[in-house]
PDB file of C-alpha atoms in Angstrom:
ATOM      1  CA  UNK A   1       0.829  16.427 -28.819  1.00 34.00           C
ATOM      2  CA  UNK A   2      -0.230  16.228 -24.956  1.00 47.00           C
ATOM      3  CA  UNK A   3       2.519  13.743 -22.595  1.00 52.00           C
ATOM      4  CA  UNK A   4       0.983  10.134 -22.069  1.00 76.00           C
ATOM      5  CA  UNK A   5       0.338   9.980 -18.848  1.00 85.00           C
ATOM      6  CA  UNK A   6       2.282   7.823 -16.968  1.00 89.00           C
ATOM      7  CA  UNK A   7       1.375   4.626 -14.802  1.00 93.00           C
ATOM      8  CA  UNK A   8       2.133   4.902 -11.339  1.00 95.00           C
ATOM      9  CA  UNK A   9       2.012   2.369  -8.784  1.00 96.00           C
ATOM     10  CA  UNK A  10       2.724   1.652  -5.112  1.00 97.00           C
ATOM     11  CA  UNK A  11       4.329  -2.250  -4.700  1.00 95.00           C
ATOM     12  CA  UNK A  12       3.081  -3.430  -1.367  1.00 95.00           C
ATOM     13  CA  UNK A  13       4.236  -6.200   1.021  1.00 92.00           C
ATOM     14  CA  UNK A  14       0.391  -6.714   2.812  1.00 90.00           C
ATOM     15  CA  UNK A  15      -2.290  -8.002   1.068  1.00 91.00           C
ATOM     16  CA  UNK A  16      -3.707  -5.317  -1.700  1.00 93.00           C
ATOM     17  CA  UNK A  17      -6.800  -5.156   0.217  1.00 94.00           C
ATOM     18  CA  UNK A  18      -5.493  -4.845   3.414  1.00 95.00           C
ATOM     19  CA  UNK A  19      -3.652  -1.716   1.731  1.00 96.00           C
ATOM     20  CA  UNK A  20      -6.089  -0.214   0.427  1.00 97.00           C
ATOM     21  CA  UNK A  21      -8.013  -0.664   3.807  1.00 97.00           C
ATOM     22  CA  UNK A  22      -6.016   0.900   5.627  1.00 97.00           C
ATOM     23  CA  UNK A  23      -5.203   4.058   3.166  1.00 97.00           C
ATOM     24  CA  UNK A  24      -8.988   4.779   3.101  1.00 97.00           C
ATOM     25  CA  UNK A  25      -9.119   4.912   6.980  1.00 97.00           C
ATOM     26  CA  UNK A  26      -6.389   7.219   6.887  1.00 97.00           C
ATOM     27  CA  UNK A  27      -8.215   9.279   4.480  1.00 96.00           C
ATOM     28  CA  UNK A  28     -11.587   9.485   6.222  1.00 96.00           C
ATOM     29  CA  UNK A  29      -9.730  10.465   9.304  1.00 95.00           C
ATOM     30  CA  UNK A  30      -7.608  13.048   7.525  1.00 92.00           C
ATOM     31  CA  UNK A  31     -11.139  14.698   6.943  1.00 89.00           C
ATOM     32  CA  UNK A  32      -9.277  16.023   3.452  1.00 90.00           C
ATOM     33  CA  UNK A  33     -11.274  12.967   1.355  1.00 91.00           C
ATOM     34  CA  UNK A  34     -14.284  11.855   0.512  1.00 94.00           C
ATOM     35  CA  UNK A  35     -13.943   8.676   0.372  1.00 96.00           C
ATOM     36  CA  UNK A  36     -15.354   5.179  -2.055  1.00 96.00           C
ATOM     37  CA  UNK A  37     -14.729   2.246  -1.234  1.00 96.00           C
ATOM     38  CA  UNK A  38     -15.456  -0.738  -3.780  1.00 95.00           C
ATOM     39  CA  UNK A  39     -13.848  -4.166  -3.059  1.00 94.00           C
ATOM     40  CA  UNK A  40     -14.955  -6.980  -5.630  1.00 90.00           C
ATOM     41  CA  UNK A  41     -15.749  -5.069  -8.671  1.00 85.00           C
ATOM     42  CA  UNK A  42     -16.714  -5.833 -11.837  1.00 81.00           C
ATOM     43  CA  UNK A  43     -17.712  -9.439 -11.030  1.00 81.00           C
ATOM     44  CA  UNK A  44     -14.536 -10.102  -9.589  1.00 84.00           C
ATOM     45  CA  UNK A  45     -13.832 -10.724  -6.332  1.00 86.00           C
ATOM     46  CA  UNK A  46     -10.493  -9.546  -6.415  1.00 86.00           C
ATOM     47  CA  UNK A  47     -10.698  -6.298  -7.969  1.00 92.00           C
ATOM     48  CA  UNK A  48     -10.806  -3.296  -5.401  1.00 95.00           C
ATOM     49  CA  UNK A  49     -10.994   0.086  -6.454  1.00 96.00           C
ATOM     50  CA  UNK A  50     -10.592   2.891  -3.563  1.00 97.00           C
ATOM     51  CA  UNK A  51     -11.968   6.617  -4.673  1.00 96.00           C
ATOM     52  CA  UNK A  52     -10.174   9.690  -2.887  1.00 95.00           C
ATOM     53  CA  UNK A  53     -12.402  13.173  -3.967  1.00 91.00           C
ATOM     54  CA  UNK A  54     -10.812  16.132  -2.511  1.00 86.00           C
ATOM     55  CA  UNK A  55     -11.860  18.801  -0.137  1.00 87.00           C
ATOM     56  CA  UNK A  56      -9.460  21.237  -0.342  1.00 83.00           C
ATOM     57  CA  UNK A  57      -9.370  23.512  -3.044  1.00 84.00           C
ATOM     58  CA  UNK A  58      -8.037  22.852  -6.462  1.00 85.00           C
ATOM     59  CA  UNK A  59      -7.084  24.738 -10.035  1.00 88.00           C
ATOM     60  CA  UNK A  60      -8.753  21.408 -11.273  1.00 89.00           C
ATOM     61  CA  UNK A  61     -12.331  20.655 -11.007  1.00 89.00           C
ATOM     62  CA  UNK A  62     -13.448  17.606  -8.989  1.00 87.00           C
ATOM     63  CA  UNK A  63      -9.768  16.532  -8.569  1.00 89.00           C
ATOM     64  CA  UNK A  64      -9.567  12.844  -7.026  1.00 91.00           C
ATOM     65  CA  UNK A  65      -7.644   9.662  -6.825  1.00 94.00           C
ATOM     66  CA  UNK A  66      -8.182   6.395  -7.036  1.00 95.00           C
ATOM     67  CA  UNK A  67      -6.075   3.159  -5.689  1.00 97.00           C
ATOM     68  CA  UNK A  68      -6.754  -0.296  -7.394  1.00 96.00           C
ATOM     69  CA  UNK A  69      -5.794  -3.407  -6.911  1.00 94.00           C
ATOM     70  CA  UNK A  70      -6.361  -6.083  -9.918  1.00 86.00           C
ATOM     71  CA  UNK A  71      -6.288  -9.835  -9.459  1.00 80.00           C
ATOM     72  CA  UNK A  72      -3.212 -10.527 -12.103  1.00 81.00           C
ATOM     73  CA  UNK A  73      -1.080  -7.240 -10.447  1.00 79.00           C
ATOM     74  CA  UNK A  74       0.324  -9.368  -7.427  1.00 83.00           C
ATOM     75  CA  UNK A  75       1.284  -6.983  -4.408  1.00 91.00           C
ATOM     76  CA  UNK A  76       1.211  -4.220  -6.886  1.00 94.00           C
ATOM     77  CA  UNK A  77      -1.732  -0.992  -6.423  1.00 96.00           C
ATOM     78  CA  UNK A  78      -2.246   1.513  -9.321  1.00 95.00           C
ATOM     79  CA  UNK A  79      -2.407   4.907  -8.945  1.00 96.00           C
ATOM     80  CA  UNK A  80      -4.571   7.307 -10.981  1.00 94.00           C
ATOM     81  CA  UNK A  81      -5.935  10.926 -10.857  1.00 92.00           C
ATOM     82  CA  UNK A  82      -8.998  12.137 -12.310  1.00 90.00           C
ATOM     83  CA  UNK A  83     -10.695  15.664 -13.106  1.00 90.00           C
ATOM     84  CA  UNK A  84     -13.748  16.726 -14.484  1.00 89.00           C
ATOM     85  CA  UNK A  85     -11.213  19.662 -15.818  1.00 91.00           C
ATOM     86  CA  UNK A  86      -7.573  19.843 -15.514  1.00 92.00           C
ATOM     87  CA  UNK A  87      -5.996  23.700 -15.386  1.00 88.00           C
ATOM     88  CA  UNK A  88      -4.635  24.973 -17.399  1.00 87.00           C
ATOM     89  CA  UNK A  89      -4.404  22.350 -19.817  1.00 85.00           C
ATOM     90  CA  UNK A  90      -6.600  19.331 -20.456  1.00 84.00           C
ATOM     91  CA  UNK A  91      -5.627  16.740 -20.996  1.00 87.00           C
ATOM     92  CA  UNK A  92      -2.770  17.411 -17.708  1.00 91.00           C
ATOM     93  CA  UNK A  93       1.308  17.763 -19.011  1.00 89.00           C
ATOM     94  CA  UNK A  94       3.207  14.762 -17.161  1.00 88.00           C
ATOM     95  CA  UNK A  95       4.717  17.042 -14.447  1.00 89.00           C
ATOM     96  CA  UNK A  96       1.248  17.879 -13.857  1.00 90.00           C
ATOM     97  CA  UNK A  97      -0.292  14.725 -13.493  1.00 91.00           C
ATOM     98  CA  UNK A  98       2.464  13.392 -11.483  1.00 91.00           C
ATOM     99  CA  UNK A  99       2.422  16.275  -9.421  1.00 90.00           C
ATOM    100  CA  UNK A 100      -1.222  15.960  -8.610  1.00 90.00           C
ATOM    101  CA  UNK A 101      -0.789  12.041  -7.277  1.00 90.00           C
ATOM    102  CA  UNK A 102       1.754  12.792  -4.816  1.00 91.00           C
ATOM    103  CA  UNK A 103      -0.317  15.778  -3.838  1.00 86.00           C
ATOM    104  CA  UNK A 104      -3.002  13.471  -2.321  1.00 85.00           C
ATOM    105  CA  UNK A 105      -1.712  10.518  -2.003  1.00 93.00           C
ATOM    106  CA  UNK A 106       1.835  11.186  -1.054  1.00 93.00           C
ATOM    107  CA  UNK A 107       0.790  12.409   2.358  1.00 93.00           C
ATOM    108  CA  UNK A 108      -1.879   9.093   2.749  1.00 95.00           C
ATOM    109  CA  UNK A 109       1.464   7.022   2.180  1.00 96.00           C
ATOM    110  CA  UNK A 110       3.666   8.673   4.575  1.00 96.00           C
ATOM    111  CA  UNK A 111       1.261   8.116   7.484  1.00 96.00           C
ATOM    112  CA  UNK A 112       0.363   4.597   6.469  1.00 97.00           C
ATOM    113  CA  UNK A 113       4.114   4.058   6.211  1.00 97.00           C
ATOM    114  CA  UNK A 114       4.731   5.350   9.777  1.00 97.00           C
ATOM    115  CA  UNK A 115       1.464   3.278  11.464  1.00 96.00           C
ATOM    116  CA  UNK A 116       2.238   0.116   9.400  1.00 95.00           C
ATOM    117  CA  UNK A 117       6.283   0.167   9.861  1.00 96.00           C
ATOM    118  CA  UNK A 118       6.865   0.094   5.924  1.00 96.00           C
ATOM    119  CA  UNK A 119       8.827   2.162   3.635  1.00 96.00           C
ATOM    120  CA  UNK A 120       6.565   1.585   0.238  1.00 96.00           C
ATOM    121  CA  UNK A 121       7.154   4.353  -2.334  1.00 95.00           C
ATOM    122  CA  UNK A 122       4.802   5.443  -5.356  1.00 95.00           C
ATOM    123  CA  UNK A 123       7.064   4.914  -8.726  1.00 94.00           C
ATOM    124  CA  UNK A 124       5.811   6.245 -12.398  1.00 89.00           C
ATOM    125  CA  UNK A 125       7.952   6.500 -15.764  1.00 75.00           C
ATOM    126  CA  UNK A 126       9.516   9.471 -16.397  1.00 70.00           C
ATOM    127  CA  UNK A 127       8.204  11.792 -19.680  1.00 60.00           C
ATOM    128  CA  UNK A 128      10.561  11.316 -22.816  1.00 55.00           C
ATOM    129  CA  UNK A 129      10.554  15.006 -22.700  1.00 49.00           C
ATOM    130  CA  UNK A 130      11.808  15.291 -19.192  1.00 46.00           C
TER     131      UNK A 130
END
């Protein structure tokens, strides 16, 4: 039976928006992303969403990220990554998946840490195999 995947989130102290802003500007700059922005979706003006599609090379296909922020999550932004194919297992072990968001987005957080003066941290639940 394949790991659940875990949720993984960043707890902020700015506005989610402003967040998820500024981690998409660092991502355009970074050249390294492709980069979606979608702020009021679904109908609801505060749901964000922020797509991160890699440039760099990858064992998985059309590996990405994406950052939301949902109206009843106060200060707290979701992490999730997405493939077309995970390698070499789909669905992705735990390790893997874990591995894959701080790949990305571990780096984003770091520099918006140091330019914004904040020490936020991404958390997710450990595997009940680990």
């Amino acid at each position: 039976m394949p790991d659940d995947l875990p949720p993984i989130r960043i707890r902020v102290t700015s506005p989610p928006r402003q967040f998820l802003t500024k981690m998409a500007d660092i991502a355009e700059k970074s050249e390294a992303f492709t980069v979606e922005r979608h702020f009021g979706t679904l109908g609801d003006a505060n749901f964000d969403v922020v797509n991160f599609r890699s440039t760099q090379s990858s064992s998985h296909v059309g590996l990405g990220a994406q950052l939301t922020s949902q109206p009843d999550a106060k200060n707290i932004v979701a992490v999730e990554v997405r493939a077309e194919q995970w390698s070499p297992r789909d669905p992705p072990a735990h390790a893997t998946y874990v591995a894959e968001a701080k790949g990305p987005i571990g780096p984003l957080l770091s520099k918006y840490n140091r330019e914004a003066n904040t020490r936020h941290r991404m958390t997710c639940a450990h595997s009940e195999t680990e």
